[in-house]
Amino acid sequence: MLRSCTAGLRSIWALRGRREGAPRLSMDLQPARRLFSTEKVIHKDWALPNPSWSKDLKLLFDQFMKKCEDGSWERLPSYKRRSTQESEDFKTYFLDPKLVEEAQLFTRGFEDGLGFEYVIFKNNDEKRTVCLFQGGPYLQGVPGLLHGGAMATMIDIALGSCTGGAVMTANLNINFKRPVPLCSVVVINSQLDKLEGRKLFLSCNVRSVDEKTLYSEATGLFIKLDPEKSST
Amino acid sequence: MLRSCTAGLRSIWALRGRREGAPRLSMDLQPARRLFSTEKVIHKDWALPNPSWSKDLKLLFDQFMKKCEDGSWERLPSYKRRSTQESEDFKTYFLDPKLVEEAQLFTRGFEDGLGFEYVIFKNNDEKRTVCLFQGGPYLQGVPGLLHGGAMATMIDIALGSCTGGAVMTANLNINFKRPVPLCSVVVINSQLDKLEGRKLFLSCNVRSVDEKTLYSEATGLFIKLDPEKSST
């Protein structure tokens, strides 16, 4: 099944190539096409400002970068693809080496500003993280509002950032209290509440920049992975 | 804030245009650029087979299309943007007319085969739906596996498809029992369990095509929207 999907994608791109008469690829298309070449992928850190970031997002980013100066907080980098070490941690979960090479992190597959723009800061002593998130126009649900699934995705990532190491989500329980306007900035405060063996119990809330609006509250149960066992 | 986001996106695209020396747009780039023109958008139905669909997905699609012949089931079409009628239903939620025009449905922003490939069939008498879903390589979480947020997104959509009319998600409670291999096909069976005033209580399960593997179970609480009131 996995191979047929990969083959399907190749046939689509091959078809497009023929239709367009072997064109020179635009800059924006290169990342997708490059996946089938042997060229090395440059691991760009996506958790840094770009011109699509709003004034609010840039301001909050600068405030947290200041907090990082004394070492109490750290900014977590974010890549489209896993590092060699991470891939090694997850090796028993690899299903098809070709597919893993082509795949990329769900939240980093959009062009700047259109999808998930976010950065996570971690306070290791306090076992908590703060995620600054701006959801772009390609994340729409109800017109003018962020899709509930996009919010759930960011909550999953924010909670996961509190765990450290290789984990998988076992439960997500999300209360959507107010809808999030598309392109607004929200702040997700997450914390580790309890650790029981390989089980991590976490919680978070999603608020507006001025903290006056509570958009969502959620709890999560995550399980630390055992690299010796395959779960599929 | 909304205007600054729109302005931010424009400045990015303007910059790219200058860097590339006013190039002829490739076919793949046109949909994103077209958003700023006055050209009419053709409402393509995305809930139909394309060459990226695996054999399993096509087979299931054909089986359900057969069930539609006697009228007991119907295939739900799916568009990137809302129809005029839907936009009218949601008009009090519009925040910025320009932004709404640019925005598109979260799950339909990917090229064929890379993201969310799905179709939903509805049985109105039984108040249930079946969603056939193939998650592409750009929806990766742990290497080789579907991102929990992508699964949560499809569960949100599948549950919502049982409601009929304009609704918003109030609660999602998802148990992720087994990880979903990237590019595999899953079947989401959703049903309406209870209706209390404007509250709709729903549940679903996510299984493999052969029904032997239970990937996830979830419940959802949705609220029917009152078009006369703005919730933002």
Short mmCIF file of N, CA and C in Angstrom, two decimals, chain A residues 1-2 4-5 8-9 11-13 15-16 19-20 26-29 31-33 35 50-52 54-56 82 87 90 93-95 99-100 102-107 109-114 116 134 137-145 147-150 152-153 156-157 167-179 181-185 225 231-232, chain B residues 1-2 4-5 8-9 11-13 15-16 19-20 26-29 31-33 35 50-52 54-56 82 87 90 93-95 99-100 102-107 109-114 116 134 137-145 147-150 152-153 156-157 167-179 181-185 225 231-232:
data_model
loop_
_atom_site.label_atom_id
_atom_site.label_comp_id
_atom_site.label_asym_id
_atom_site.label_seq_id
_atom_site.Cartn_x
_atom_site.Cartn_y
_atom_site.Cartn_z
N MET A 1 0.83 -1.20 0.00
CA MET A 1 0.00 0.00 0.00
C MET A 1 0.87 1.26 0.00
N LEU A 2 1.93 1.22 0.82
CA LEU A 2 2.80 2.39 0.88
C LEU A 2 3.50 2.61 -0.44
N SER A 4 2.46 1.75 -3.35
CA SER A 4 1.53 2.21 -4.39
C SER A 4 1.28 3.71 -4.26
N CYS A 5 1.30 4.23 -3.03
CA CYS A 5 1.13 5.67 -2.81
C CYS A 5 2.31 6.42 -3.40
N GLY A 8 2.10 6.40 -7.03
CA GLY A 8 1.04 7.30 -7.46
C GLY A 8 1.52 8.73 -7.55
N LEU A 9 2.25 9.17 -6.54
CA LEU A 9 2.76 10.54 -6.53
C LEU A 9 3.74 10.75 -7.67
N SER A 11 3.79 9.26 -10.51
CA SER A 11 3.10 9.32 -11.80
C SER A 11 2.45 10.69 -12.00
N ILE A 12 1.96 11.29 -10.91
CA ILE A 12 1.37 12.64 -11.01
C ILE A 12 2.43 13.63 -11.44
N TRP A 13 3.57 13.59 -10.76
CA TRP A 13 4.62 14.57 -11.09
C TRP A 13 5.20 14.35 -12.49
N LEU A 15 3.49 13.17 -15.01
CA LEU A 15 2.46 13.71 -15.91
C LEU A 15 2.57 15.22 -16.03
N ARG A 16 2.73 15.88 -14.85
CA ARG A 16 2.84 17.34 -14.87
C ARG A 16 4.05 17.78 -15.67
N ARG A 19 3.21 17.64 -19.28
CA ARG A 19 2.28 18.69 -19.69
C ARG A 19 2.97 20.04 -19.83
N GLU A 20 3.93 20.28 -18.96
CA GLU A 20 4.56 21.59 -18.95
C GLU A 20 5.76 21.68 -19.90
N SER A 26 10.32 26.62 -10.80
CA SER A 26 10.36 27.88 -10.04
C SER A 26 10.97 27.61 -8.67
N MET A 27 11.42 28.66 -8.02
CA MET A 27 12.03 28.51 -6.69
C MET A 27 11.07 27.83 -5.72
N ASP A 28 9.78 28.15 -5.85
CA ASP A 28 8.82 27.64 -4.89
C ASP A 28 8.57 26.15 -5.07
N LEU A 29 8.80 25.66 -6.28
CA LEU A 29 8.52 24.25 -6.51
C LEU A 29 9.68 23.35 -6.15
N PRO A 31 11.51 22.59 -3.52
CA PRO A 31 11.54 21.68 -2.38
C PRO A 31 10.78 20.38 -2.65
N ALA A 32 9.60 20.47 -3.29
CA ALA A 32 8.81 19.27 -3.54
C ALA A 32 9.52 18.35 -4.55
N ARG A 33 10.05 18.93 -5.62
CA ARG A 33 10.69 18.11 -6.66
C ARG A 33 12.01 17.52 -6.15
N LEU A 35 12.77 16.18 -3.64
CA LEU A 35 12.65 14.97 -2.83
C LEU A 35 13.10 13.73 -3.60
N ASN A 50 9.85 35.42 9.90
CA ASN A 50 9.89 35.68 8.46
C ASN A 50 8.94 36.85 8.20
N PRO A 51 8.95 37.42 6.98
CA PRO A 51 8.16 38.65 6.75
C PRO A 51 6.65 38.49 6.94
N SER A 52 6.15 37.27 7.03
CA SER A 52 4.70 37.10 7.23
C SER A 52 4.30 37.27 8.69
N SER A 54 3.27 38.75 12.06
CA SER A 54 2.64 40.02 12.43
C SER A 54 3.47 40.72 13.51
N LYS A 55 3.14 41.97 13.73
CA LYS A 55 3.83 42.78 14.75
C LYS A 55 3.73 42.08 16.12
N ASP A 56 2.54 41.58 16.44
CA ASP A 56 2.33 40.89 17.72
C ASP A 56 3.27 39.71 17.88
N ARG A 82 13.30 15.15 10.07
CA ARG A 82 13.97 14.77 11.31
C ARG A 82 15.48 14.78 11.16
N SER A 87 15.93 10.45 13.72
CA SER A 87 15.57 9.34 12.85
C SER A 87 16.05 8.03 13.46
N PHE A 90 13.81 6.86 16.19
CA PHE A 90 12.52 6.35 15.72
C PHE A 90 12.67 5.21 14.71
N TYR A 93 10.16 2.59 13.76
CA TYR A 93 8.87 3.01 13.22
C TYR A 93 8.93 3.26 11.72
N PHE A 94 10.13 3.22 11.15
CA PHE A 94 10.25 3.43 9.71
C PHE A 94 9.53 2.30 8.98
N LEU A 95 8.78 2.65 7.98
CA LEU A 95 8.00 1.65 7.26
C LEU A 95 8.55 1.43 5.87
N LEU A 99 9.74 6.39 1.43
CA LEU A 99 8.64 7.24 1.86
C LEU A 99 9.11 8.20 2.96
N VAL A 100 9.90 7.70 3.88
CA VAL A 100 10.38 8.55 4.98
C VAL A 100 11.23 9.69 4.43
N GLU A 102 10.87 11.13 1.55
CA GLU A 102 10.00 12.09 0.86
C GLU A 102 9.13 12.89 1.82
N ALA A 103 8.85 12.29 2.96
CA ALA A 103 7.86 12.88 3.88
C ALA A 103 8.43 14.10 4.60
N GLN A 104 7.50 14.93 5.09
CA GLN A 104 7.92 16.07 5.90
C GLN A 104 6.90 16.37 6.98
N LEU A 105 7.37 17.11 7.99
CA LEU A 105 6.53 17.40 9.14
C LEU A 105 5.27 18.16 8.69
N PHE A 106 4.12 17.65 9.14
CA PHE A 106 2.81 18.17 8.77
C PHE A 106 2.75 19.70 8.84
N THR A 107 3.22 20.26 9.93
CA THR A 107 3.02 21.70 10.15
C THR A 107 4.03 22.58 9.41
N GLY A 109 4.81 22.18 6.03
CA GLY A 109 4.67 21.95 4.59
C GLY A 109 4.08 23.12 3.81
N PHE A 110 3.79 24.22 4.49
CA PHE A 110 3.17 25.39 3.83
C PHE A 110 4.22 26.46 3.52
N GLU A 111 3.92 27.28 2.53
CA GLU A 111 4.79 28.43 2.25
C GLU A 111 4.66 29.44 3.39
N ASP A 112 5.68 30.29 3.53
CA ASP A 112 5.70 31.29 4.61
C ASP A 112 4.37 32.03 4.70
N GLY A 113 3.80 32.02 5.90
CA GLY A 113 2.62 32.83 6.18
C GLY A 113 1.29 32.20 5.84
N LEU A 114 1.28 31.15 5.00
CA LEU A 114 0.00 30.57 4.59
C LEU A 114 -0.55 29.56 5.59
N PHE A 116 1.05 27.18 9.21
CA PHE A 116 1.43 27.23 10.63
C PHE A 116 2.71 28.05 10.82
N GLN A 134 0.67 31.73 14.94
CA GLN A 134 -0.14 32.53 14.02
C GLN A 134 -0.61 31.60 12.89
N PRO A 137 -4.00 31.91 6.27
CA PRO A 137 -5.28 31.79 5.56
C PRO A 137 -5.57 30.41 4.96
N TYR A 138 -4.55 29.53 4.90
CA TYR A 138 -4.81 28.19 4.38
C TYR A 138 -5.23 27.22 5.50
N LEU A 139 -5.47 27.76 6.69
CA LEU A 139 -5.89 26.91 7.82
C LEU A 139 -7.34 27.19 8.20
N GLN A 140 -8.12 27.61 7.23
CA GLN A 140 -9.49 28.05 7.53
C GLN A 140 -10.45 26.88 7.79
N GLY A 141 -11.37 27.11 8.73
CA GLY A 141 -12.50 26.19 8.94
C GLY A 141 -13.75 26.94 8.55
N VAL A 142 -14.55 27.37 9.53
CA VAL A 142 -15.65 28.30 9.27
C VAL A 142 -15.03 29.58 8.70
N PRO A 143 -15.66 30.21 7.69
CA PRO A 143 -15.05 31.39 7.06
C PRO A 143 -14.56 32.43 8.07
N GLY A 144 -13.31 32.83 7.92
CA GLY A 144 -12.72 33.85 8.80
C GLY A 144 -12.15 33.30 10.08
N LEU A 145 -12.33 31.99 10.31
CA LEU A 145 -11.87 31.40 11.57
C LEU A 145 -10.92 30.23 11.34
N HIS A 147 -9.43 26.59 11.56
CA HIS A 147 -10.04 25.25 11.61
C HIS A 147 -9.74 24.60 12.96
N GLY A 148 -10.76 23.94 13.52
CA GLY A 148 -10.57 23.23 14.80
C GLY A 148 -9.44 22.21 14.71
N GLY A 149 -9.28 21.59 13.54
CA GLY A 149 -8.21 20.61 13.37
C GLY A 149 -6.83 21.24 13.43
N ALA A 150 -6.71 22.46 12.91
CA ALA A 150 -5.43 23.18 12.96
C ALA A 150 -5.10 23.54 14.41
N ALA A 152 -6.22 21.85 17.04
CA ALA A 152 -5.90 20.57 17.68
C ALA A 152 -4.46 20.16 17.37
N THR A 153 -4.04 20.40 16.14
CA THR A 153 -2.67 20.06 15.73
C THR A 153 -1.64 20.84 16.56
N ASP A 156 -1.54 19.57 20.09
CA ASP A 156 -0.79 18.31 20.13
C ASP A 156 0.72 18.60 20.16
N ILE A 157 1.16 19.51 19.30
CA ILE A 157 2.59 19.85 19.22
C ILE A 157 3.05 20.57 20.49
N VAL A 167 7.99 10.53 21.97
CA VAL A 167 6.69 10.20 22.57
C VAL A 167 5.64 10.05 21.48
N MET A 168 4.52 9.45 21.85
CA MET A 168 3.35 9.45 20.97
C MET A 168 2.13 9.85 21.76
N THR A 169 1.18 10.48 21.08
CA THR A 169 -0.05 10.93 21.73
C THR A 169 -0.99 9.74 21.93
N ALA A 170 -1.48 9.56 23.16
CA ALA A 170 -2.45 8.49 23.44
C ALA A 170 -3.85 9.07 23.59
N ASN A 171 -3.95 10.26 24.17
CA ASN A 171 -5.25 10.92 24.31
C ASN A 171 -5.11 12.42 24.22
N LEU A 172 -6.08 13.03 23.54
CA LEU A 172 -6.22 14.49 23.49
C LEU A 172 -7.66 14.81 23.83
N ASN A 173 -7.85 15.68 24.80
CA ASN A 173 -9.21 16.10 25.17
C ASN A 173 -9.24 17.63 25.14
N ILE A 174 -9.92 18.17 24.14
CA ILE A 174 -9.85 19.62 23.88
C ILE A 174 -11.22 20.26 24.04
N ASN A 175 -11.28 21.30 24.84
CA ASN A 175 -12.49 22.14 24.92
C ASN A 175 -12.24 23.42 24.14
N PHE A 176 -12.99 23.57 23.05
CA PHE A 176 -12.90 24.78 22.22
C PHE A 176 -13.90 25.79 22.79
N LYS A 177 -13.40 26.79 23.48
CA LYS A 177 -14.30 27.72 24.18
C LYS A 177 -14.73 28.89 23.30
N ARG A 178 -13.82 29.39 22.52
CA ARG A 178 -14.14 30.47 21.58
C ARG A 178 -13.36 30.23 20.29
N PRO A 179 -13.94 30.57 19.13
CA PRO A 179 -13.20 30.37 17.87
C PRO A 179 -12.05 31.37 17.73
N PRO A 181 -9.84 33.80 15.47
CA PRO A 181 -9.85 34.50 14.17
C PRO A 181 -8.63 34.10 13.33
N LEU A 182 -8.88 33.86 12.04
CA LEU A 182 -7.80 33.50 11.12
C LEU A 182 -6.74 34.61 11.12
N CYS A 183 -5.48 34.21 11.13
CA CYS A 183 -4.32 35.13 11.08
C CYS A 183 -4.06 35.87 12.40
N SER A 184 -4.82 35.58 13.45
CA SER A 184 -4.49 36.20 14.73
C SER A 184 -3.38 35.38 15.40
N VAL A 185 -2.78 35.97 16.42
CA VAL A 185 -1.72 35.28 17.18
C VAL A 185 -2.31 34.79 18.49
N LEU A 225 8.18 6.45 23.99
CA LEU A 225 8.39 5.33 23.08
C LEU A 225 9.54 4.46 23.56
N SER A 231 5.49 -0.27 17.11
CA SER A 231 4.08 -0.20 17.54
C SER A 231 3.13 -0.39 16.36
N THR A 232 3.66 -0.63 15.19
CA THR A 232 2.74 -0.74 14.04
C THR A 232 2.53 -2.20 13.65
N MET B 1 -4.78 43.50 13.29
CA MET B 1 -3.95 42.28 13.26
C MET B 1 -4.19 41.48 11.97
N LEU B 2 -5.48 41.38 11.60
CA LEU B 2 -5.80 40.64 10.40
C LEU B 2 -5.23 41.34 9.17
N SER B 4 -2.67 43.25 9.08
CA SER B 4 -1.20 43.19 9.03
C SER B 4 -0.75 41.84 8.48
N CYS B 5 -1.53 40.78 8.75
CA CYS B 5 -1.20 39.46 8.20
C CYS B 5 -1.34 39.47 6.69
N GLY B 8 1.40 41.33 5.23
CA GLY B 8 2.64 40.54 5.33
C GLY B 8 2.77 39.56 4.19
N LEU B 9 1.66 38.87 3.88
CA LEU B 9 1.68 37.88 2.79
C LEU B 9 1.93 38.57 1.46
N SER B 11 3.58 41.30 0.94
CA SER B 11 4.98 41.74 0.82
C SER B 11 5.88 40.57 0.47
N ILE B 12 5.56 39.38 0.99
CA ILE B 12 6.36 38.19 0.65
C ILE B 12 6.25 37.90 -0.83
N TRP B 13 5.00 37.87 -1.33
CA TRP B 13 4.81 37.53 -2.74
C TRP B 13 5.39 38.61 -3.66
N LEU B 15 8.02 40.41 -2.95
CA LEU B 15 9.47 40.18 -2.91
C LEU B 15 9.87 39.05 -3.85
N ARG B 16 9.08 37.94 -3.79
CA ARG B 16 9.40 36.79 -4.64
C ARG B 16 9.31 37.17 -6.11
N ARG B 19 12.42 38.98 -7.04
CA ARG B 19 13.60 38.11 -7.10
C ARG B 19 13.62 37.28 -8.37
N GLU B 20 12.44 36.86 -8.80
CA GLU B 20 12.38 35.96 -9.95
C GLU B 20 12.31 36.72 -11.28
N SER B 26 4.20 29.11 -12.91
CA SER B 26 4.00 27.71 -13.24
C SER B 26 2.55 27.35 -12.92
N MET B 27 2.07 26.26 -13.49
CA MET B 27 0.69 25.83 -13.23
C MET B 27 0.44 25.63 -11.75
N ASP B 28 1.43 25.09 -11.06
CA ASP B 28 1.24 24.76 -9.66
C ASP B 28 1.14 25.99 -8.78
N LEU B 29 1.74 27.10 -9.24
CA LEU B 29 1.71 28.29 -8.41
C LEU B 29 0.47 29.14 -8.62
N PRO B 31 -2.82 28.81 -8.34
CA PRO B 31 -3.92 28.96 -7.39
C PRO B 31 -3.61 29.96 -6.27
N ALA B 32 -2.36 29.94 -5.75
CA ALA B 32 -2.03 30.85 -4.66
C ALA B 32 -2.01 32.30 -5.15
N ARG B 33 -1.44 32.55 -6.31
CA ARG B 33 -1.34 33.92 -6.82
C ARG B 33 -2.71 34.46 -7.23
N LEU B 35 -5.38 34.37 -5.97
CA LEU B 35 -6.21 34.89 -4.89
C LEU B 35 -6.30 36.40 -4.90
N ASN B 50 -8.33 10.92 -7.84
CA ASN B 50 -7.25 11.46 -8.66
C ASN B 50 -6.15 10.41 -8.71
N PRO B 51 -5.13 10.59 -9.59
CA PRO B 51 -4.14 9.51 -9.77
C PRO B 51 -3.35 9.14 -8.51
N SER B 52 -3.39 9.97 -7.47
CA SER B 52 -2.63 9.63 -6.26
C SER B 52 -3.39 8.63 -5.38
N SER B 54 -4.75 5.38 -3.88
CA SER B 54 -4.29 3.99 -3.91
C SER B 54 -5.43 3.09 -4.38
N LYS B 55 -5.05 1.86 -4.69
CA LYS B 55 -6.02 0.85 -5.15
C LYS B 55 -7.11 0.67 -4.09
N ASP B 56 -6.69 0.60 -2.82
CA ASP B 56 -7.66 0.42 -1.72
C ASP B 56 -8.69 1.55 -1.69
N ARG B 82 -15.88 28.23 0.37
CA ARG B 82 -17.30 28.07 0.65
C ARG B 82 -18.16 28.55 -0.51
N SER B 87 -21.36 30.85 2.63
CA SER B 87 -20.79 32.12 3.08
C SER B 87 -21.87 32.99 3.70
N PHE B 90 -22.70 31.90 7.18
CA PHE B 90 -21.66 32.22 8.15
C PHE B 90 -21.33 33.71 8.20
N TYR B 93 -19.71 35.66 10.95
CA TYR B 93 -18.38 35.27 11.41
C TYR B 93 -17.27 35.86 10.55
N PHE B 94 -17.64 36.49 9.47
CA PHE B 94 -16.62 37.11 8.61
C PHE B 94 -15.92 38.21 9.38
N LEU B 95 -14.64 38.27 9.22
CA LEU B 95 -13.86 39.26 9.97
C LEU B 95 -13.28 40.32 9.06
N LEU B 99 -9.63 38.92 3.58
CA LEU B 99 -9.01 37.72 4.11
C LEU B 99 -9.85 36.49 3.78
N VAL B 100 -11.15 36.61 3.90
CA VAL B 100 -12.04 35.48 3.61
C VAL B 100 -11.89 35.06 2.15
N GLU B 102 -9.23 35.29 0.35
CA GLU B 102 -7.93 34.64 0.16
C GLU B 102 -7.86 33.26 0.80
N ALA B 103 -8.65 33.08 1.83
CA ALA B 103 -8.53 31.87 2.63
C ALA B 103 -9.08 30.65 1.92
N GLN B 104 -8.64 29.47 2.37
CA GLN B 104 -9.21 28.24 1.84
C GLN B 104 -9.23 27.17 2.91
N LEU B 105 -10.07 26.16 2.66
CA LEU B 105 -10.27 25.10 3.65
C LEU B 105 -8.95 24.39 3.94
N PHE B 106 -8.64 24.29 5.24
CA PHE B 106 -7.39 23.71 5.74
C PHE B 106 -7.02 22.42 5.01
N THR B 107 -7.96 21.48 4.88
CA THR B 107 -7.61 20.16 4.37
C THR B 107 -7.52 20.09 2.85
N GLY B 109 -5.71 22.41 0.94
CA GLY B 109 -4.64 23.31 0.50
C GLY B 109 -3.40 22.60 -0.05
N PHE B 110 -3.42 21.29 -0.10
CA PHE B 110 -2.25 20.53 -0.57
C PHE B 110 -2.43 20.09 -2.02
N GLU B 111 -1.30 19.87 -2.69
CA GLU B 111 -1.38 19.31 -4.04
C GLU B 111 -1.85 17.86 -3.96
N ASP B 112 -2.40 17.36 -5.07
CA ASP B 112 -2.92 15.99 -5.11
C ASP B 112 -1.94 14.99 -4.52
N GLY B 113 -2.40 14.22 -3.56
CA GLY B 113 -1.63 13.11 -3.02
C GLY B 113 -0.69 13.46 -1.88
N LEU B 114 -0.37 14.75 -1.69
CA LEU B 114 0.61 15.11 -0.66
C LEU B 114 -0.02 15.26 0.72
N PHE B 116 -4.27 15.71 2.47
CA PHE B 116 -5.51 15.01 2.83
C PHE B 116 -6.26 14.58 1.56
N GLN B 134 -6.95 8.92 3.00
CA GLN B 134 -5.55 8.54 2.73
C GLN B 134 -4.68 9.76 3.03
N PRO B 137 2.34 12.10 2.28
CA PRO B 137 3.64 12.24 2.93
C PRO B 137 3.90 13.60 3.59
N TYR B 138 3.07 14.59 3.30
CA TYR B 138 3.26 15.90 3.96
C TYR B 138 2.47 15.99 5.26
N LEU B 139 1.92 14.87 5.70
CA LEU B 139 1.16 14.86 6.96
C LEU B 139 1.90 14.05 8.03
N GLN B 140 3.22 14.02 7.93
CA GLN B 140 4.00 13.16 8.81
C GLN B 140 4.13 13.73 10.22
N GLY B 141 4.12 12.81 11.19
CA GLY B 141 4.46 13.16 12.58
C GLY B 141 5.74 12.44 12.92
N VAL B 142 5.66 11.37 13.70
CA VAL B 142 6.80 10.47 13.90
C VAL B 142 7.15 9.88 12.53
N PRO B 143 8.44 9.73 12.21
CA PRO B 143 8.80 9.26 10.86
C PRO B 143 8.03 8.01 10.42
N GLY B 144 7.44 8.10 9.25
CA GLY B 144 6.70 6.96 8.69
C GLY B 144 5.25 6.89 9.14
N LEU B 145 4.87 7.76 10.06
CA LEU B 145 3.51 7.70 10.61
C LEU B 145 2.77 9.02 10.43
N HIS B 147 0.68 12.25 11.38
CA HIS B 147 0.71 13.16 12.54
C HIS B 147 -0.62 13.05 13.30
N GLY B 148 -0.54 13.04 14.63
CA GLY B 148 -1.76 12.99 15.45
C GLY B 148 -2.69 14.15 15.14
N GLY B 149 -2.12 15.31 14.81
CA GLY B 149 -2.94 16.48 14.48
C GLY B 149 -3.71 16.29 13.19
N ALA B 150 -3.10 15.59 12.22
CA ALA B 150 -3.79 15.31 10.95
C ALA B 150 -4.94 14.35 11.19
N ALA B 152 -6.53 14.05 14.08
CA ALA B 152 -7.52 14.83 14.82
C ALA B 152 -8.35 15.70 13.86
N THR B 153 -7.68 16.26 12.87
CA THR B 153 -8.36 17.10 11.87
C THR B 153 -9.41 16.30 11.11
N ASP B 156 -12.33 15.51 13.33
CA ASP B 156 -13.17 16.72 13.46
C ASP B 156 -14.10 16.86 12.25
N ILE B 157 -13.55 16.68 11.06
CA ILE B 157 -14.33 16.81 9.82
C ILE B 157 -15.35 15.68 9.69
N VAL B 167 -22.17 24.32 12.08
CA VAL B 167 -21.84 23.94 13.46
C VAL B 167 -20.42 24.36 13.80
N MET B 168 -20.11 24.36 15.09
CA MET B 168 -18.72 24.54 15.52
C MET B 168 -18.40 23.48 16.56
N THR B 169 -17.13 23.08 16.59
CA THR B 169 -16.69 22.05 17.54
C THR B 169 -16.55 22.67 18.93
N ALA B 170 -17.15 22.06 19.93
CA ALA B 170 -17.00 22.52 21.32
C ALA B 170 -16.05 21.61 22.10
N ASN B 171 -16.11 20.31 21.81
CA ASN B 171 -15.19 19.37 22.47
C ASN B 171 -14.83 18.23 21.52
N LEU B 172 -13.55 17.86 21.60
CA LEU B 172 -13.05 16.66 20.90
C LEU B 172 -12.29 15.84 21.93
N ASN B 173 -12.63 14.56 22.06
CA ASN B 173 -11.90 13.67 22.97
C ASN B 173 -11.47 12.45 22.18
N ILE B 174 -10.17 12.36 21.92
CA ILE B 174 -9.66 11.34 21.00
C ILE B 174 -8.72 10.38 21.72
N ASN B 175 -8.99 9.11 21.58
CA ASN B 175 -8.05 8.08 22.04
C ASN B 175 -7.31 7.51 20.84
N PHE B 176 -6.01 7.78 20.81
CA PHE B 176 -5.17 7.25 19.73
C PHE B 176 -4.67 5.88 20.18
N LYS B 177 -5.22 4.82 19.61
CA LYS B 177 -4.91 3.47 20.09
C LYS B 177 -3.70 2.87 19.39
N ARG B 178 -3.59 3.12 18.10
CA ARG B 178 -2.43 2.64 17.34
C ARG B 178 -2.08 3.70 16.31
N PRO B 179 -0.79 3.90 16.01
CA PRO B 179 -0.41 4.90 15.01
C PRO B 179 -0.80 4.45 13.60
N PRO B 181 0.02 4.24 9.70
CA PRO B 181 1.14 4.36 8.75
C PRO B 181 0.85 5.44 7.70
N LEU B 182 1.87 6.24 7.40
CA LEU B 182 1.73 7.29 6.39
C LEU B 182 1.33 6.66 5.05
N CYS B 183 0.40 7.32 4.35
CA CYS B 183 -0.08 6.88 3.03
C CYS B 183 -1.00 5.68 3.05
N SER B 184 -1.33 5.17 4.23
CA SER B 184 -2.30 4.08 4.26
C SER B 184 -3.71 4.66 4.21
N VAL B 185 -4.68 3.81 3.93
CA VAL B 185 -6.08 4.23 3.88
C VAL B 185 -6.77 3.80 5.17
N LEU B 225 -24.79 26.63 15.00
CA LEU B 225 -24.57 28.07 15.04
C LEU B 225 -25.88 28.83 14.89
N SER B 231 -19.86 34.98 17.31
CA SER B 231 -19.21 34.35 18.46
C SER B 231 -17.81 34.88 18.70
N THR B 232 -17.37 35.84 17.91
CA THR B 232 -15.99 36.30 18.07
C THR B 232 -15.94 37.67 18.77
#
